[in-house]
Short mmCIF file of N, CA and C in Angstrom, two decimals:
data_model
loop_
_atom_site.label_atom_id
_atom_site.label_comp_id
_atom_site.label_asym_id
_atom_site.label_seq_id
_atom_site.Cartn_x
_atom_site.Cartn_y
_atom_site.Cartn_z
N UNK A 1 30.20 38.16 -44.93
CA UNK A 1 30.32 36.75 -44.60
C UNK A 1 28.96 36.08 -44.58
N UNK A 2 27.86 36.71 -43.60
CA UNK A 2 27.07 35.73 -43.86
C UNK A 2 25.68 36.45 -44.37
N UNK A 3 25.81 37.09 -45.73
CA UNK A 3 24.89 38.21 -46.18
C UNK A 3 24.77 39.63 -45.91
N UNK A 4 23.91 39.91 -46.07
CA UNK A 4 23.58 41.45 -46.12
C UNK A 4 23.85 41.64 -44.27
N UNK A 5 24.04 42.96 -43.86
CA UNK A 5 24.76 43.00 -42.47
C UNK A 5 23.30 43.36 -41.75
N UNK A 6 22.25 43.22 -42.29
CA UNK A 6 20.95 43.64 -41.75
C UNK A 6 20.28 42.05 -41.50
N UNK A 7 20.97 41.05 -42.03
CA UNK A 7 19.88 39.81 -41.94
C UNK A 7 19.90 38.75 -41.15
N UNK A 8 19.71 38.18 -40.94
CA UNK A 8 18.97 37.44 -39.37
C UNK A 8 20.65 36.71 -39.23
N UNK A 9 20.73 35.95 -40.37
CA UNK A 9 21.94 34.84 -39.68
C UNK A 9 23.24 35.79 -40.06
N UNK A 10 23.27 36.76 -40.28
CA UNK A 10 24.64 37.46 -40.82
C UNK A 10 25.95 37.22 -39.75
N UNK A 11 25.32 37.84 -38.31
CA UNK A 11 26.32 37.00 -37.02
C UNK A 11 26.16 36.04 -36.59
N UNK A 12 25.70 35.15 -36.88
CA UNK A 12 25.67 33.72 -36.60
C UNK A 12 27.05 33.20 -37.40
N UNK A 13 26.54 33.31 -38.81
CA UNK A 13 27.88 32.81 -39.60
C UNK A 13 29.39 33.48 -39.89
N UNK A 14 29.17 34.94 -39.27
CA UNK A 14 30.56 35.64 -39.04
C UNK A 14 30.94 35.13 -38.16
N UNK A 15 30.47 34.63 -36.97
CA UNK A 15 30.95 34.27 -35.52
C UNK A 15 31.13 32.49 -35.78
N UNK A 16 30.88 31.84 -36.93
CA UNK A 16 31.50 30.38 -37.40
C UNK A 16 32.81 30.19 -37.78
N UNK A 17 32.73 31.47 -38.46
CA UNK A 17 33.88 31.55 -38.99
C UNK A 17 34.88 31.05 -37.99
N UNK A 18 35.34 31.49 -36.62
CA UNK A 18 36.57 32.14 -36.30
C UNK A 18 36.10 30.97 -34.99
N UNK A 19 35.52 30.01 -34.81
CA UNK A 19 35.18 29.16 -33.90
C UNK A 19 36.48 27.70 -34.53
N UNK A 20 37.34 27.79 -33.31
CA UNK A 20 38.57 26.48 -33.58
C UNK A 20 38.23 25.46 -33.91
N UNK A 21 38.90 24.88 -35.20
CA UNK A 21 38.15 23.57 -35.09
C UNK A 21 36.69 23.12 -35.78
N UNK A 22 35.95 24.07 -35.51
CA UNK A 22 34.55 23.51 -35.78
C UNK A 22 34.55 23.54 -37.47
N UNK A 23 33.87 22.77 -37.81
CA UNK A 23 33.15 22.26 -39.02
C UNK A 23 31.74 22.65 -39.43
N UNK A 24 31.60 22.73 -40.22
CA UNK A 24 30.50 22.86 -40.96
C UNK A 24 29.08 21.73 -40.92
N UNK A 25 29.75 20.64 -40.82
CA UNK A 25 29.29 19.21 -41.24
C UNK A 25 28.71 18.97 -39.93
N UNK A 26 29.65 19.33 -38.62
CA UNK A 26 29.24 19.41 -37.17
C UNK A 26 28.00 19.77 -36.59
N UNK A 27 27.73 20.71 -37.26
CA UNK A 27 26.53 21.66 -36.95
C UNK A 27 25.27 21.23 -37.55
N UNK A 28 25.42 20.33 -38.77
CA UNK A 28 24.43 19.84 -39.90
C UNK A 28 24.42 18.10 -38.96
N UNK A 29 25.17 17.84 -38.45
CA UNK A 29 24.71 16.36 -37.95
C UNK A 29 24.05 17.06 -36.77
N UNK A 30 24.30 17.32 -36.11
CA UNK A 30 23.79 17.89 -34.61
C UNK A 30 22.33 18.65 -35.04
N UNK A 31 21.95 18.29 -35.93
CA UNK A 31 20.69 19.23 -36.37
C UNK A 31 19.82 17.98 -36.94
N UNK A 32 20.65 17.51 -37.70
CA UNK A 32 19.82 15.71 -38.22
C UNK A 32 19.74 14.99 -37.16
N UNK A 33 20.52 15.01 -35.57
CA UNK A 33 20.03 13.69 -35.18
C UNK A 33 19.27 14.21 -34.39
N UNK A 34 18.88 15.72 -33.83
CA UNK A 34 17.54 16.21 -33.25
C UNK A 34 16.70 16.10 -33.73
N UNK A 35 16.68 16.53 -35.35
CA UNK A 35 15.52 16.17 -35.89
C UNK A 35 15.12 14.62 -36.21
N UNK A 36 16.15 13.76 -36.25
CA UNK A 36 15.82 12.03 -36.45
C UNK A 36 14.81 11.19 -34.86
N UNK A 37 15.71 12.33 -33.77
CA UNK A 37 15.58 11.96 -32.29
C UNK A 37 13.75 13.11 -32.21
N UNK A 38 13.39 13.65 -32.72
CA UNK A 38 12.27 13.77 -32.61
C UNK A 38 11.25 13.72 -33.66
N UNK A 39 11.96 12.96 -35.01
CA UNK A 39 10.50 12.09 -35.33
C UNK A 39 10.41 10.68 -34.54
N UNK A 40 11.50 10.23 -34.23
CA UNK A 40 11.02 9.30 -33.39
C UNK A 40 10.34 8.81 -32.08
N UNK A 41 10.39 10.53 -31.29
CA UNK A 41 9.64 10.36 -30.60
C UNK A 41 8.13 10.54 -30.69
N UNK A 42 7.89 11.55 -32.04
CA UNK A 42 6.44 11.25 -32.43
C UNK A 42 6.42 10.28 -33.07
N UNK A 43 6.58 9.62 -33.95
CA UNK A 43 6.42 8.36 -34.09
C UNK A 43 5.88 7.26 -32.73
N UNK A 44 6.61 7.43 -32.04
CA UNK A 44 6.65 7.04 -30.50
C UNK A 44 5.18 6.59 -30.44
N UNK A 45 4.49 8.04 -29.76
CA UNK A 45 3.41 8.59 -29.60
C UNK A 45 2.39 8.29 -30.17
N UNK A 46 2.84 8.51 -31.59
CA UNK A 46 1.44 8.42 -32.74
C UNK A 46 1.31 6.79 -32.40
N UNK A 47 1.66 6.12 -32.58
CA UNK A 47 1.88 4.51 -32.42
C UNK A 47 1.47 3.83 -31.14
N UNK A 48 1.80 5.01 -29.91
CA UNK A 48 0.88 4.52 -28.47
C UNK A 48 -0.41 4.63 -28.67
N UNK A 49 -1.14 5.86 -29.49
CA UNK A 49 -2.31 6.99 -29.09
C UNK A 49 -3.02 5.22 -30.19
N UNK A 50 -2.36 5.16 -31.26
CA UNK A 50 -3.24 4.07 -32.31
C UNK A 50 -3.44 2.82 -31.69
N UNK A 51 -2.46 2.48 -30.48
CA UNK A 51 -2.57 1.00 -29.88
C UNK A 51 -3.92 1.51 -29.01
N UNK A 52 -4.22 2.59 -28.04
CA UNK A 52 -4.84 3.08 -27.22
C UNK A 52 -6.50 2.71 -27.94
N UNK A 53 -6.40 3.22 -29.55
CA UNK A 53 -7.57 3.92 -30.06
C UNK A 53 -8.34 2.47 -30.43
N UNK A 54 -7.26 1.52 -30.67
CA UNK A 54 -7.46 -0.04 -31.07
C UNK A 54 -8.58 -0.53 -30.52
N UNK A 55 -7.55 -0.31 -28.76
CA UNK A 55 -8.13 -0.96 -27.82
C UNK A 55 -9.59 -0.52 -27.48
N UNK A 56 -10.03 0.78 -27.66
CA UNK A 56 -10.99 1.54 -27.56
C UNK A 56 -11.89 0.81 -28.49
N UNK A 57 -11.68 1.09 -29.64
CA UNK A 57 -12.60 0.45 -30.45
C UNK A 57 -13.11 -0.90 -30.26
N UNK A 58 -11.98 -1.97 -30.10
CA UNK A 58 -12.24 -3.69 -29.70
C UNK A 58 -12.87 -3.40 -28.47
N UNK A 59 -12.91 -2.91 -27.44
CA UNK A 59 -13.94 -3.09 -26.54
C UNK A 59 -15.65 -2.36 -26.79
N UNK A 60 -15.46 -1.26 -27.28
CA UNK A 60 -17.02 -0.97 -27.72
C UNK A 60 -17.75 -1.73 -28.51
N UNK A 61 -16.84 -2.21 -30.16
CA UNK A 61 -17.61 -3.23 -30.49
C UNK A 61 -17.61 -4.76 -29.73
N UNK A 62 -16.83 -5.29 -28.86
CA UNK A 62 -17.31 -6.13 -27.78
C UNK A 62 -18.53 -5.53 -27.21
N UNK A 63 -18.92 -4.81 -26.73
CA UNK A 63 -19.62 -4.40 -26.06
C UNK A 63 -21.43 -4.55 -26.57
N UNK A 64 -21.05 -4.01 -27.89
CA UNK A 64 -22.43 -4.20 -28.63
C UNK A 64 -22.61 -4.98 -29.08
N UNK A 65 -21.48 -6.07 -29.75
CA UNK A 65 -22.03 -7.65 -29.76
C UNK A 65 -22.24 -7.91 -28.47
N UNK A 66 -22.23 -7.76 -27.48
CA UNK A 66 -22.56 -8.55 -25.61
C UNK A 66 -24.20 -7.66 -25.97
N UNK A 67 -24.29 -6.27 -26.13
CA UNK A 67 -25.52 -5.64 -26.00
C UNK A 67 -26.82 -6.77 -26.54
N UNK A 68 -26.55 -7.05 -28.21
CA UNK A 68 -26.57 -7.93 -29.09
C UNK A 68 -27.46 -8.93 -29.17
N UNK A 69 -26.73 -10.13 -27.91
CA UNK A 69 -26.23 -10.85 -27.32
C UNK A 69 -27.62 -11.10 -26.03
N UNK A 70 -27.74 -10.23 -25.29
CA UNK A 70 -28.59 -10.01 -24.31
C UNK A 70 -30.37 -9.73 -24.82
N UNK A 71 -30.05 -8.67 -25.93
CA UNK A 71 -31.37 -8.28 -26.23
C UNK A 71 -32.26 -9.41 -27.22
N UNK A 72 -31.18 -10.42 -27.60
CA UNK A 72 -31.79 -11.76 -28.62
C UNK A 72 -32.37 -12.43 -27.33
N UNK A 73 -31.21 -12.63 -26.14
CA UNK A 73 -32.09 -13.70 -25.13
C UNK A 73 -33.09 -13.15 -24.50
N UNK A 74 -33.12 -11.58 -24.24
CA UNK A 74 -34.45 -11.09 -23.71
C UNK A 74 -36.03 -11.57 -24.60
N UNK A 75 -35.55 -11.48 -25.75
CA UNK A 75 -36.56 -11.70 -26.82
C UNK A 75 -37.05 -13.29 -26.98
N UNK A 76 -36.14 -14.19 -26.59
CA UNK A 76 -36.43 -15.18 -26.47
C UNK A 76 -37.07 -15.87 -25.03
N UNK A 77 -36.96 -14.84 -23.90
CA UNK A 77 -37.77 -15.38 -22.70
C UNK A 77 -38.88 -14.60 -23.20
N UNK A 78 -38.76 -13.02 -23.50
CA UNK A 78 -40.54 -13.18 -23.34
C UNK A 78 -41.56 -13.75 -24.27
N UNK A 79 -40.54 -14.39 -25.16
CA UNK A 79 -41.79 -15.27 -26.54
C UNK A 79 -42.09 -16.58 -26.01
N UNK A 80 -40.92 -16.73 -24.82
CA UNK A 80 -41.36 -18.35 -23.96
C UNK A 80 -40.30 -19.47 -24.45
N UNK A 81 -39.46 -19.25 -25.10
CA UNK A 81 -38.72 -20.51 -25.95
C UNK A 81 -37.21 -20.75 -25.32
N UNK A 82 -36.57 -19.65 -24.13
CA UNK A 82 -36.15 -19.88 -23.27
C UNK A 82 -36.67 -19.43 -22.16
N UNK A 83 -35.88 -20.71 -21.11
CA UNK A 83 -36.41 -20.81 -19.89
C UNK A 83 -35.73 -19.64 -19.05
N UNK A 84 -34.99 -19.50 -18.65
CA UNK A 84 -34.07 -18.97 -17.99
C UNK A 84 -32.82 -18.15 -18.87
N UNK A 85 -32.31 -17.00 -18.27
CA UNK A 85 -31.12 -16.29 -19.02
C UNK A 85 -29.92 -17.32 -18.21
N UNK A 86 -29.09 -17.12 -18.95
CA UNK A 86 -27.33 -18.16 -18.49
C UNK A 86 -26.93 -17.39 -17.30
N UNK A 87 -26.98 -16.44 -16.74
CA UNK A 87 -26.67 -16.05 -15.86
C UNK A 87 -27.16 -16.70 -14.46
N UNK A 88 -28.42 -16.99 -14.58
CA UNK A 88 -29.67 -17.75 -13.76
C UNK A 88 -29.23 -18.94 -13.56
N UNK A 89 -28.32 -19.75 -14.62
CA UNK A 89 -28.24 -20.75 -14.55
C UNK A 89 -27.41 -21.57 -13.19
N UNK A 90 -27.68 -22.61 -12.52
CA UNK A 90 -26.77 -22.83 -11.39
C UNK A 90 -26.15 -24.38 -11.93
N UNK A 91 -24.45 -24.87 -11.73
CA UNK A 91 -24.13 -26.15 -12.19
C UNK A 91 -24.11 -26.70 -10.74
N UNK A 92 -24.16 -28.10 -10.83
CA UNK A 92 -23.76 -29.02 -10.29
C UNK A 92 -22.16 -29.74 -10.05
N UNK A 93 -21.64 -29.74 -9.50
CA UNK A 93 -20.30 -30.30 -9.60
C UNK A 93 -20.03 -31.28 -8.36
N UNK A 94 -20.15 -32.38 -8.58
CA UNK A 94 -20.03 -33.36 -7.88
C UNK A 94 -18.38 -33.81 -7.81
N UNK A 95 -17.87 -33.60 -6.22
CA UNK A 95 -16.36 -33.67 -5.96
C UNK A 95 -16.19 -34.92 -5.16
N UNK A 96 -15.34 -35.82 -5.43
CA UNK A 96 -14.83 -36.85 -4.52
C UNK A 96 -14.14 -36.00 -2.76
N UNK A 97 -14.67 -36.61 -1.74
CA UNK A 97 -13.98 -36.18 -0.54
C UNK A 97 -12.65 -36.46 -0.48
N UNK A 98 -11.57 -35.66 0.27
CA UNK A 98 -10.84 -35.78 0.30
C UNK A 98 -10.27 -36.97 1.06
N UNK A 99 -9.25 -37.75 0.90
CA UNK A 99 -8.72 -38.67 1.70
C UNK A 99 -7.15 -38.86 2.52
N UNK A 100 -7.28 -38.71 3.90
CA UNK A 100 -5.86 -38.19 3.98
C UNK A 100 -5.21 -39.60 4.25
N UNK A 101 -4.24 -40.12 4.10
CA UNK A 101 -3.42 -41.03 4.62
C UNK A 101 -2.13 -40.99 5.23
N UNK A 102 -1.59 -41.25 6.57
CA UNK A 102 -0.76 -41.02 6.87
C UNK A 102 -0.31 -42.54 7.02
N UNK A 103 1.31 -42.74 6.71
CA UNK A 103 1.90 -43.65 6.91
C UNK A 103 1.92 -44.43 8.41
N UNK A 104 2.07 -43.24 9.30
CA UNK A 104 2.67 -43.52 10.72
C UNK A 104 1.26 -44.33 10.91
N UNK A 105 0.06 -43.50 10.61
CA UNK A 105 -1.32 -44.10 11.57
C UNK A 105 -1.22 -45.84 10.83
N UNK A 106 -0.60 -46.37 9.95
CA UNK A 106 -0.75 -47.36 9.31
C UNK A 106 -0.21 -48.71 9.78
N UNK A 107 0.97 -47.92 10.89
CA UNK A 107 2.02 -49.22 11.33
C UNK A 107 0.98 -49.34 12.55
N UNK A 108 1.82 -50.69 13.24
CA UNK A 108 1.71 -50.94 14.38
C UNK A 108 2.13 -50.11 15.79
N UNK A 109 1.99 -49.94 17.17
CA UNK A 109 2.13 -48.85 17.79
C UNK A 109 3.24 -49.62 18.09
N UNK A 110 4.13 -50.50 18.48
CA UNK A 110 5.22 -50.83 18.46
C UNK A 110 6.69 -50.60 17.40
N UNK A 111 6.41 -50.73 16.42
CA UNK A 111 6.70 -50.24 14.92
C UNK A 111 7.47 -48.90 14.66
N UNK A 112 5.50 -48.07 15.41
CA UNK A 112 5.70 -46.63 14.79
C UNK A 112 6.78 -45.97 16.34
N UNK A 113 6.87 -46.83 17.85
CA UNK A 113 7.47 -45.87 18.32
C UNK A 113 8.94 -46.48 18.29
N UNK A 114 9.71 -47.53 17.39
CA UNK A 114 10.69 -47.54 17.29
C UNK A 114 10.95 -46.68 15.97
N UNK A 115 10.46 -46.39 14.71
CA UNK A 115 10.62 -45.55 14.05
C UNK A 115 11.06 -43.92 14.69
N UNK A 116 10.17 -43.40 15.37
CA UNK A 116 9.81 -43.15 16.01
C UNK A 116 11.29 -42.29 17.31
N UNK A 117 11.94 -43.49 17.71
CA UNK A 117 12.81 -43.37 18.69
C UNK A 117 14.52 -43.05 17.48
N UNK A 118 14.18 -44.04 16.49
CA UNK A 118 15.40 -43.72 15.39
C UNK A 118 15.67 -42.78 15.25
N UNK A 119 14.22 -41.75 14.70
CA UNK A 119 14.67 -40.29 14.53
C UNK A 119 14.80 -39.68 15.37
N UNK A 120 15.12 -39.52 16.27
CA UNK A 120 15.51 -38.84 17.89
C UNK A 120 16.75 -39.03 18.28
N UNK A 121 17.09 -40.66 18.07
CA UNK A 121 18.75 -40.77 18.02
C UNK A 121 19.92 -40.04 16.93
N UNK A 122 19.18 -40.23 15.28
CA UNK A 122 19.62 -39.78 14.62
C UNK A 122 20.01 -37.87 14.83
N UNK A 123 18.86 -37.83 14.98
CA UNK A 123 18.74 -36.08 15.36
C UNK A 123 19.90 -35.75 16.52
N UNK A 124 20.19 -36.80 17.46
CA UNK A 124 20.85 -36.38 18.56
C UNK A 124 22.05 -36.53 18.36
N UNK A 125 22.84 -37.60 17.03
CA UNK A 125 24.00 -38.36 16.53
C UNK A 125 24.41 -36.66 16.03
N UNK A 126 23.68 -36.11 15.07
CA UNK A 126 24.36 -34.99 14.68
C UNK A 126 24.50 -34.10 15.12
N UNK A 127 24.02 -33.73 16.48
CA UNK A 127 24.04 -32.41 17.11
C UNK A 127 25.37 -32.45 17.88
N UNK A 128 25.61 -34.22 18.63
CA UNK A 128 26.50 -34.50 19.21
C UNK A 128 27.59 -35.37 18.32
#
């Protein structure tokens, strides 16, 4: 049945034989979608490790344009043609004060304590 009686799958495929039911075709999908279900998980992987390696790279060369970056302005304070590095630098920001306004302080004190007394009645109309 399944070759010479000395070779590896010989009882594997004698013992197919006589299994109810089962198929041939059964055994061949169940084998394709392990193998489909684990290229995709390397795929997976390979595709994290390359986003990882991306990111690796875009920050080192950030890094040496910033290096770059620093060693032009060093070169330019000690030849004298800048004053100061940007870091040194301090801004100015001139803010309007805040202004609070309250309505109540606006009325009259007669005004504000009949306003005042309304909401107390009202408050008391719904409780009672």
């Amino acid at each position: 049945m399944g070759g010479k009686r000395h070779g590896f799958y010989h009882d594997d495929l004698w013992n197919l034989r006589y299994l109810p039911r089962f198929k041939w075709r059964h055994l061949v999908e169940q084998l394709a979608s392990e193998k489909a279900a684990k290229e995709q998980r390397l795929q997976s992987e390979i595709s994290q490790s390359r986003r990882e390696l991306d990111a690796y790279v875009k920050n080192v060369e950030r890094a040496k344009k910033m290096a770059n970056v620093r060693a032009k302005r060093q070169v330019k304070i000690d030849s004298g043609k800048e004053v100061k590095p940007m870091e040194d630098r301090s801004r100015n920001v001139w803010q309007r004060d805040v202004v609070v306004r309250e309505a109540a302080s606006a009325l009259p004190d007669a005004k504000r304590r009949r306003t005042e007394d309304s909401k107390i009645e009202s408050v008391l109309a719904k409780i009672f």
